[in-house]
C-alpha atoms as an extended CHARMM CRD file, in Angstrom:
* protein
*
       189  EXT
         1         1  GLU       CA             22.5770000000      -71.6090000000      -35.2600000000  PROA      1               0.0000000000
         2         2  GLU       CA             20.0100000000      -69.9960000000      -33.0130000000  PROA      2               0.0000000000
         3         3  ALA       CA             17.4600000000      -72.2460000000      -31.3110000000  PROA      3               0.0000000000
         4         4  ALA       CA             13.8860000000      -72.0340000000      -32.5370000000  PROA      4               0.0000000000
         5         5  LEU       CA             11.8050000000      -69.4790000000      -30.7180000000  PROA      5               0.0000000000
         6         6  PRO       CA              9.3300000000      -71.1550000000      -28.3530000000  PROA      6               0.0000000000
         7         7  ILE       CA              5.6800000000      -70.3000000000      -28.8240000000  PROA      7               0.0000000000
         8         8  VAL       CA              4.2250000000      -69.2470000000      -25.4800000000  PROA      8               0.0000000000
         9         9  ASN       CA              0.5610000000      -68.6350000000      -24.7350000000  PROA      9               0.0000000000
        10        10  ALA       CA              0.6160000000      -68.6730000000      -20.9440000000  PROA      10              0.0000000000
        11        11  ALA       CA              3.5440000000      -68.6020000000      -18.5450000000  PROA      11              0.0000000000
        12        12  SER       CA              4.6140000000      -67.6690000000      -15.0230000000  PROA      12              0.0000000000
        13        13  ASP       CA              2.7850000000      -70.5070000000      -13.3110000000  PROA      13              0.0000000000
        14        14  ALA       CA              4.5130000000      -70.3390000000       -9.9190000000  PROA      14              0.0000000000
        15        15  GLU       CA              2.3470000000      -70.6270000000       -6.8300000000  PROA      15              0.0000000000
        16        16  ALA       CA              0.4310000000      -67.5170000000       -5.7270000000  PROA      16              0.0000000000
        17        17  ASP       CA              0.9030000000      -65.5640000000       -2.5300000000  PROA      17              0.0000000000
        18        18  GLY       CA              4.5890000000      -66.2720000000       -2.0800000000  PROA      18              0.0000000000
        19        19  GLY       CA              4.4700000000      -70.0690000000       -2.1610000000  PROA      19              0.0000000000
        20        20  GLY       CA              6.8710000000      -71.7460000000       -4.5080000000  PROA      20              0.0000000000
        21        21  SER       CA              6.3910000000      -74.8020000000       -6.6440000000  PROA      21              0.0000000000
        22        22  ASP       CA              8.9000000000      -77.5800000000       -7.1800000000  PROA      22              0.0000000000
        23        23  GLU       CA              9.4090000000      -76.2530000000      -10.7050000000  PROA      23              0.0000000000
        24        24  THR       CA             10.3720000000      -72.7290000000       -9.5900000000  PROA      24              0.0000000000
        25        25  SER       CA             14.1230000000      -72.1780000000       -9.4950000000  PROA      25              0.0000000000
        26        26  SER       CA             15.6350000000      -70.6700000000       -6.3820000000  PROA      26              0.0000000000
        27        27  ASP       CA             16.9950000000      -67.6420000000       -8.2490000000  PROA      27              0.0000000000
        28        28  GLN       CA             13.5330000000      -66.5420000000       -9.3690000000  PROA      28              0.0000000000
        29        29  PRO       CA             11.2110000000      -64.8740000000       -6.8750000000  PROA      29              0.0000000000
        30        30  PRO       CA              7.7570000000      -66.4240000000       -6.5900000000  PROA      30              0.0000000000
        31        31  ALA       CA              5.0820000000      -64.7340000000       -8.6570000000  PROA      31              0.0000000000
        32        32  SER       CA              2.8990000000      -62.3900000000       -6.6650000000  PROA      32              0.0000000000
        33        33  GLU       CA              0.8500000000      -59.2980000000       -7.2410000000  PROA      33              0.0000000000
        34        34  GLY       CA              1.3560000000      -55.9880000000       -5.5060000000  PROA      34              0.0000000000
        35        35  LEU       CA             -0.8950000000      -52.9750000000       -5.1130000000  PROA      35              0.0000000000
        36        36  GLU       CA              0.1220000000      -49.3690000000       -5.7620000000  PROA      36              0.0000000000
        37        37  GLY       CA             -2.7780000000      -47.0270000000       -4.9880000000  PROA      37              0.0000000000
        38        38  CYS       CA             -5.6410000000      -48.6220000000       -6.9030000000  PROA      38              0.0000000000
        39        39  SER       CA             -3.4350000000      -50.3360000000       -9.4800000000  PROA      39              0.0000000000
        40        40  PHE       CA             -1.8610000000      -53.8000000000       -9.3580000000  PROA      40              0.0000000000
        41        41  TRP       CA              1.6190000000      -54.8580000000      -10.5000000000  PROA      41              0.0000000000
        42        42  ASN       CA              3.5290000000      -58.1340000000      -10.7640000000  PROA      42              0.0000000000
        43        43  ASP       CA              7.3180000000      -57.8530000000      -10.7650000000  PROA      43              0.0000000000
        44        44  ARG       CA              8.0400000000      -61.3990000000      -11.9360000000  PROA      44              0.0000000000
        45        45  GLU       CA              5.6480000000      -61.0980000000      -14.8500000000  PROA      45              0.0000000000
        46        46  ALA       CA              7.2780000000      -57.8290000000      -15.8940000000  PROA      46              0.0000000000
        47        47  LYS       CA             10.6860000000      -59.5440000000      -15.9060000000  PROA      47              0.0000000000
        48        48  VAL       CA              9.3010000000      -62.4560000000      -17.9560000000  PROA      48              0.0000000000
        49        49  VAL       CA              7.7480000000      -60.1070000000      -20.5310000000  PROA      49              0.0000000000
        50        50  ALA       CA             10.9510000000      -58.0370000000      -20.7330000000  PROA      50              0.0000000000
        51        51  ALA       CA             13.0280000000      -61.1940000000      -21.2760000000  PROA      51              0.0000000000
        52        52  ILE       CA             10.7140000000      -62.3310000000      -24.0670000000  PROA      52              0.0000000000
        53        53  VAL       CA             10.8030000000      -58.9030000000      -25.7490000000  PROA      53              0.0000000000
        54        54  GLY       CA             14.5950000000      -58.8530000000      -25.4780000000  PROA      54              0.0000000000
        55        55  ARG       CA             14.9130000000      -62.2940000000      -27.0440000000  PROA      55              0.0000000000
        56        56  LEU       CA             12.5160000000      -61.4540000000      -29.8620000000  PROA      56              0.0000000000
        57        57  LEU       CA             14.4710000000      -58.3210000000      -30.7400000000  PROA      57              0.0000000000
        58        58  LYS       CA             17.9010000000      -59.8980000000      -30.2320000000  PROA      58              0.0000000000
        59        59  GLY       CA             16.9830000000      -62.7450000000      -32.5300000000  PROA      59              0.0000000000
        60        60  GLN       CA             15.6870000000      -60.2290000000      -35.0550000000  PROA      60              0.0000000000
        61        61  HSD       CA             12.3940000000      -62.0970000000      -35.1950000000  PROA      61              0.0000000000
        62        62  VAL       CA             10.5360000000      -58.7810000000      -35.1600000000  PROA      62              0.0000000000
        63        63  THR       CA             11.2530000000      -55.0520000000      -35.0040000000  PROA      63              0.0000000000
        64        64  PRO       CA             10.2340000000      -52.8860000000      -32.0300000000  PROA      64              0.0000000000
        65        65  ALA       CA              7.4700000000      -51.2950000000      -34.1280000000  PROA      65              0.0000000000
        66        66  GLN       CA              5.8990000000      -54.7220000000      -34.6460000000  PROA      66              0.0000000000
        67        67  ILE       CA              5.5250000000      -55.3660000000      -30.8870000000  PROA      67              0.0000000000
        68        68  GLY       CA              2.8200000000      -54.1960000000      -28.5200000000  PROA      68              0.0000000000
        69        69  VAL       CA              2.7980000000      -54.9310000000      -24.7910000000  PROA      69              0.0000000000
        70        70  ILE       CA             -0.5870000000      -54.7070000000      -23.0830000000  PROA      70              0.0000000000
        71        71  THR       CA             -1.6210000000      -54.9350000000      -19.4330000000  PROA      71              0.0000000000
        72        72  PRO       CA             -4.8310000000      -54.0270000000      -17.5990000000  PROA      72              0.0000000000
        73        73  TYR       CA             -3.0790000000      -51.9740000000      -14.8850000000  PROA      73              0.0000000000
        74        74  ARG       CA             -1.2440000000      -48.6140000000      -14.9920000000  PROA      74              0.0000000000
        75        75  ALA       CA              1.2330000000      -49.6850000000      -12.2970000000  PROA      75              0.0000000000
        76        76  GLN       CA              2.1650000000      -52.7310000000      -14.3940000000  PROA      76              0.0000000000
        77        77  ARG       CA              2.5220000000      -50.5630000000      -17.4990000000  PROA      77              0.0000000000
        78        78  GLN       CA              5.0500000000      -48.4080000000      -15.6370000000  PROA      78              0.0000000000
        79        79  LEU       CA              6.9140000000      -51.4710000000      -14.3620000000  PROA      79              0.0000000000
        80        80  LEU       CA              6.9280000000      -53.0400000000      -17.8400000000  PROA      80              0.0000000000
        81        81  SER       CA              8.3160000000      -49.8070000000      -19.2970000000  PROA      81              0.0000000000
        82        82  ARG       CA             11.1880000000      -49.8440000000      -16.7880000000  PROA      82              0.0000000000
        83        83  GLU       CA             11.9610000000      -53.5570000000      -17.2050000000  PROA      83              0.0000000000
        84        84  ILE       CA             11.8020000000      -53.5000000000      -21.0060000000  PROA      84              0.0000000000
        85        85  GLY       CA             13.8260000000      -50.2780000000      -21.0760000000  PROA      85              0.0000000000
        86        86  SER       CA             16.4400000000      -51.9610000000      -18.8970000000  PROA      86              0.0000000000
        87        87  VAL       CA             16.6430000000      -55.0040000000      -21.1790000000  PROA      87              0.0000000000
        88        88  LEU       CA             16.8770000000      -52.8430000000      -24.3000000000  PROA      88              0.0000000000
        89        89  GLY       CA             19.3900000000      -50.4010000000      -22.8690000000  PROA      89              0.0000000000
        90        90  GLY       CA             16.9630000000      -47.5900000000      -22.1680000000  PROA      90              0.0000000000
        91        91  LEU       CA             13.3030000000      -46.7510000000      -22.5360000000  PROA      91              0.0000000000
        92        92  GLU       CA             14.1420000000      -44.1830000000      -25.1960000000  PROA      92              0.0000000000
        93        93  THR       CA             15.4480000000      -47.0120000000      -27.3790000000  PROA      93              0.0000000000
        94        94  ALA       CA             12.1600000000      -48.9010000000      -27.0740000000  PROA      94              0.0000000000
        95        95  ALA       CA             10.0240000000      -45.8110000000      -27.6180000000  PROA      95              0.0000000000
        96        96  SER       CA             12.0610000000      -44.5300000000      -30.5420000000  PROA      96              0.0000000000
        97        97  GLY       CA             11.8290000000      -47.9490000000      -32.1700000000  PROA      97              0.0000000000
        98        98  GLY       CA              8.0470000000      -47.8240000000      -31.9670000000  PROA      98              0.0000000000
        99        99  LEU       CA              7.5460000000      -50.5240000000      -29.3220000000  PROA      99              0.0000000000
       100       100  ALA       CA              4.1690000000      -49.7830000000      -27.7070000000  PROA      100             0.0000000000
       101       101  ILE       CA              3.5390000000      -50.4220000000      -24.0020000000  PROA      101             0.0000000000
       102       102  ASP       CA              0.0920000000      -49.4770000000      -22.7430000000  PROA      102             0.0000000000
       103       103  THR       CA             -2.9360000000      -50.4660000000      -20.7180000000  PROA      103             0.0000000000
       104       104  VAL       CA             -5.7210000000      -52.4730000000      -22.3310000000  PROA      104             0.0000000000
       105       105  ASP       CA             -7.8870000000      -49.3440000000      -22.4040000000  PROA      105             0.0000000000
       106       106  GLY       CA             -5.0720000000      -47.2300000000      -23.8630000000  PROA      106             0.0000000000
       107       107  PHE       CA             -4.3130000000      -49.7740000000      -26.5870000000  PROA      107             0.0000000000
       108       108  GLN       CA             -7.9120000000      -49.9900000000      -27.7870000000  PROA      108             0.0000000000
       109       109  GLY       CA             -8.0820000000      -49.3520000000      -31.5340000000  PROA      109             0.0000000000
       110       110  ASN       CA             -4.3840000000      -50.1820000000      -32.0630000000  PROA      110             0.0000000000
       111       111  GLU       CA             -2.7860000000      -53.3130000000      -33.4870000000  PROA      111             0.0000000000
       112       112  ARG       CA              0.6940000000      -54.7900000000      -33.7730000000  PROA      112             0.0000000000
       113       113  ASP       CA              2.0210000000      -57.9010000000      -35.4680000000  PROA      113             0.0000000000
       114       114  LEU       CA              2.9340000000      -59.4180000000      -32.1070000000  PROA      114             0.0000000000
       115       115  ILE       CA              1.1970000000      -58.6690000000      -28.8300000000  PROA      115             0.0000000000
       116       116  LEU       CA              2.4400000000      -59.6310000000      -25.3880000000  PROA      116             0.0000000000
       117       117  VAL       CA             -0.1930000000      -59.4560000000      -22.6650000000  PROA      117             0.0000000000
       118       118  SER       CA              0.7630000000      -59.2610000000      -18.9790000000  PROA      118             0.0000000000
       119       119  LEU       CA             -2.3060000000      -60.2360000000      -16.9470000000  PROA      119             0.0000000000
       120       120  VAL       CA             -0.7260000000      -59.3510000000      -13.5550000000  PROA      120             0.0000000000
       121       121  ARG       CA             -3.1480000000      -61.0250000000      -11.1470000000  PROA      121             0.0000000000
       122       122  CYS       CA             -1.6520000000      -63.7840000000       -8.9900000000  PROA      122             0.0000000000
       123       123  ASN       CA             -3.5290000000      -64.7880000000       -5.8420000000  PROA      123             0.0000000000
       124       124  SER       CA             -4.9240000000      -67.8800000000       -4.1650000000  PROA      124             0.0000000000
       125       125  ASP       CA             -8.5530000000      -66.6490000000       -4.3350000000  PROA      125             0.0000000000
       126       126  GLY       CA             -8.7710000000      -66.3920000000       -8.1230000000  PROA      126             0.0000000000
       127       127  ARG       CA             -9.5610000000      -62.6580000000       -8.0040000000  PROA      127             0.0000000000
       128       128  VAL       CA             -8.9390000000      -61.1880000000      -11.4460000000  PROA      128             0.0000000000
       129       129  GLY       CA            -10.2540000000      -57.6230000000      -11.0680000000  PROA      129             0.0000000000
       130       130  PHE       CA            -10.3650000000      -55.7420000000      -14.4060000000  PROA      130             0.0000000000
       131       131  LEU       CA             -9.7510000000      -59.0270000000      -16.2190000000  PROA      131             0.0000000000
       132       132  ALA       CA            -13.3150000000      -60.1300000000      -15.4140000000  PROA      132             0.0000000000
       133       133  ASP       CA            -14.6540000000      -57.5630000000      -17.8990000000  PROA      133             0.0000000000
       134       134  PRO       CA            -15.2450000000      -59.3930000000      -21.2200000000  PROA      134             0.0000000000
       135       135  ARG       CA            -14.6430000000      -56.1740000000      -23.1740000000  PROA      135             0.0000000000
       136       136  ARG       CA            -11.1490000000      -55.8480000000      -21.7230000000  PROA      136             0.0000000000
       137       137  MET       CA            -10.4070000000      -59.4880000000      -22.4810000000  PROA      137             0.0000000000
       138       138  ASN       CA            -11.6240000000      -58.9400000000      -26.0360000000  PROA      138             0.0000000000
       139       139  VAL       CA             -9.3480000000      -55.9210000000      -26.5370000000  PROA      139             0.0000000000
       140       140  ALA       CA             -6.3700000000      -57.6860000000      -24.9240000000  PROA      140             0.0000000000
       141       141  ILE       CA             -6.4730000000      -60.8040000000      -27.0740000000  PROA      141             0.0000000000
       142       142  THR       CA             -7.5800000000      -59.3060000000      -30.4000000000  PROA      142             0.0000000000
       143       143  ARG       CA             -4.8720000000      -56.6640000000      -30.9760000000  PROA      143             0.0000000000
       144       144  ALA       CA             -2.4060000000      -59.0420000000      -32.6440000000  PROA      144             0.0000000000
       145       145  ARG       CA             -2.1580000000      -59.3770000000      -36.4080000000  PROA      145             0.0000000000
       146       146  ARG       CA              0.1280000000      -62.4350000000      -36.3660000000  PROA      146             0.0000000000
       147       147  GLY       CA              0.7290000000      -63.7450000000      -32.8530000000  PROA      147             0.0000000000
       148       148  ILE       CA              0.0200000000      -63.3130000000      -29.1670000000  PROA      148             0.0000000000
       149       149  ILE       CA              1.9370000000      -64.2830000000      -26.0580000000  PROA      149             0.0000000000
       150       150  VAL       CA             -0.0760000000      -64.1260000000      -22.8550000000  PROA      150             0.0000000000
       151       151  VAL       CA              1.8500000000      -64.1440000000      -19.5820000000  PROA      151             0.0000000000
       152       152  GLY       CA             -0.2760000000      -64.9160000000      -16.5650000000  PROA      152             0.0000000000
       153       153  HSD       CA             -0.7030000000      -67.0450000000      -13.4810000000  PROA      153             0.0000000000
       154       154  ARG       CA             -2.5720000000      -70.1380000000      -14.6290000000  PROA      154             0.0000000000
       155       155  ASP       CA             -3.8530000000      -71.0990000000      -11.1610000000  PROA      155             0.0000000000
       156       156  THR       CA             -5.3550000000      -67.6480000000      -10.5410000000  PROA      156             0.0000000000
       157       157  LEU       CA             -6.9600000000      -67.5110000000      -13.9810000000  PROA      157             0.0000000000
       158       158  SER       CA             -8.3690000000      -71.0320000000      -13.6050000000  PROA      158             0.0000000000
       159       159  LYS       CA             -9.6160000000      -70.7850000000      -10.0160000000  PROA      159             0.0000000000
       160       160  ARG       CA            -13.1600000000      -69.6420000000      -10.8180000000  PROA      160             0.0000000000
       161       161  ASP       CA            -15.5540000000      -70.5030000000      -13.6310000000  PROA      161             0.0000000000
       162       162  THR       CA            -14.7900000000      -67.5140000000      -15.8290000000  PROA      162             0.0000000000
       163       163  MET       CA            -14.0250000000      -66.8040000000      -19.4580000000  PROA      163             0.0000000000
       164       164  TRP       CA            -10.3150000000      -66.7970000000      -18.5350000000  PROA      164             0.0000000000
       165       165  ARG       CA            -10.6300000000      -70.3060000000      -17.1120000000  PROA      165             0.0000000000
       166       166  ARG       CA            -12.2210000000      -71.4940000000      -20.3360000000  PROA      166             0.0000000000
       167       167  TRP       CA             -9.5500000000      -69.7100000000      -22.3640000000  PROA      167             0.0000000000
       168       168  VAL       CA             -6.7080000000      -71.2400000000      -20.3120000000  PROA      168             0.0000000000
       169       169  GLU       CA             -8.2830000000      -74.6890000000      -20.6980000000  PROA      169             0.0000000000
       170       170  TRP       CA             -8.5330000000      -74.1430000000      -24.4540000000  PROA      170             0.0000000000
       171       171  VAL       CA             -4.9010000000      -72.9930000000      -24.7150000000  PROA      171             0.0000000000
       172       172  ALA       CA             -3.6690000000      -75.8900000000      -22.5600000000  PROA      172             0.0000000000
       173       173  GLY       CA             -5.7860000000      -78.3630000000      -24.5320000000  PROA      173             0.0000000000
       174       174  SER       CA             -4.2580000000      -77.1610000000      -27.7850000000  PROA      174             0.0000000000
       175       175  GLY       CA             -0.7310000000      -77.5580000000      -26.4030000000  PROA      175             0.0000000000
       176       176  GLY       CA             -0.0440000000      -73.8350000000      -26.1710000000  PROA      176             0.0000000000
       177       177  ALA       CA              0.4580000000      -73.4160000000      -22.4150000000  PROA      177             0.0000000000
       178       178  VAL       CA              4.0800000000      -73.3790000000      -21.2810000000  PROA      178             0.0000000000
       179       179  HSD       CA              5.5370000000      -72.9990000000      -17.7940000000  PROA      179             0.0000000000
       180       180  TRP       CA              8.1340000000      -70.1990000000      -17.7550000000  PROA      180             0.0000000000
       181       181  GLU       CA             10.7090000000      -72.3150000000      -15.9430000000  PROA      181             0.0000000000
       182       182  ASN       CA             10.6170000000      -74.8420000000      -18.7860000000  PROA      182             0.0000000000
       183       183  ILE       CA             11.6850000000      -72.2510000000      -21.3800000000  PROA      183             0.0000000000
       184       184  ARG       CA             13.4930000000      -69.6280000000      -19.3060000000  PROA      184             0.0000000000
       185       185  SER       CA             16.9490000000      -70.7180000000      -20.4190000000  PROA      185             0.0000000000
       186       186  SER       CA             15.9470000000      -69.9090000000      -24.0110000000  PROA      186             0.0000000000
       187       187  PHE       CA             15.3390000000      -66.2850000000      -23.0230000000  PROA      187             0.0000000000
       188       188  VAL       CA             17.7350000000      -65.4900000000      -20.1810000000  PROA      188             0.0000000000
       189       189  PRO       CA             21.5000000000      -66.0720000000      -20.5680000000  PROA      189             0.0000000000
């Protein structure tokens, strides 16, 4: 019998800027953001999102056409496409199944039953870039018909008094925030 699927609202809570936390396993790189041109990416977050998508599809909880993956940055969209394609055995498989991977701006006007959001930003200063725009936050968290999984760095999102801080506090207060390391074994063999 397959284990129940964990409900995740926020994950990938390792320390920013290369520092590790006691909860981070040695085989996982610390979460950090990178910059490609004017666009940010986060390799660990992309791997987390790909693992979640793989588990959802493997467990036949949803079909590819029911899933949308959203991120504010083009570089992260490209990285997510590669990682998810790798997990699914090729990007063509994901695309032909209708799984949508796009930027927040590109996904505007679309919906899916389940949305995964990769927030990308992970730094000790609490800089969130595009995420500071309330319109982008609105699009990112309102595209789901049935459920949303937000993957982000809790410390970065909570550093400053922003709408993301209030949202993270609300999610944590309702019991919806989960550290990736606490559920990773449910998603990665």
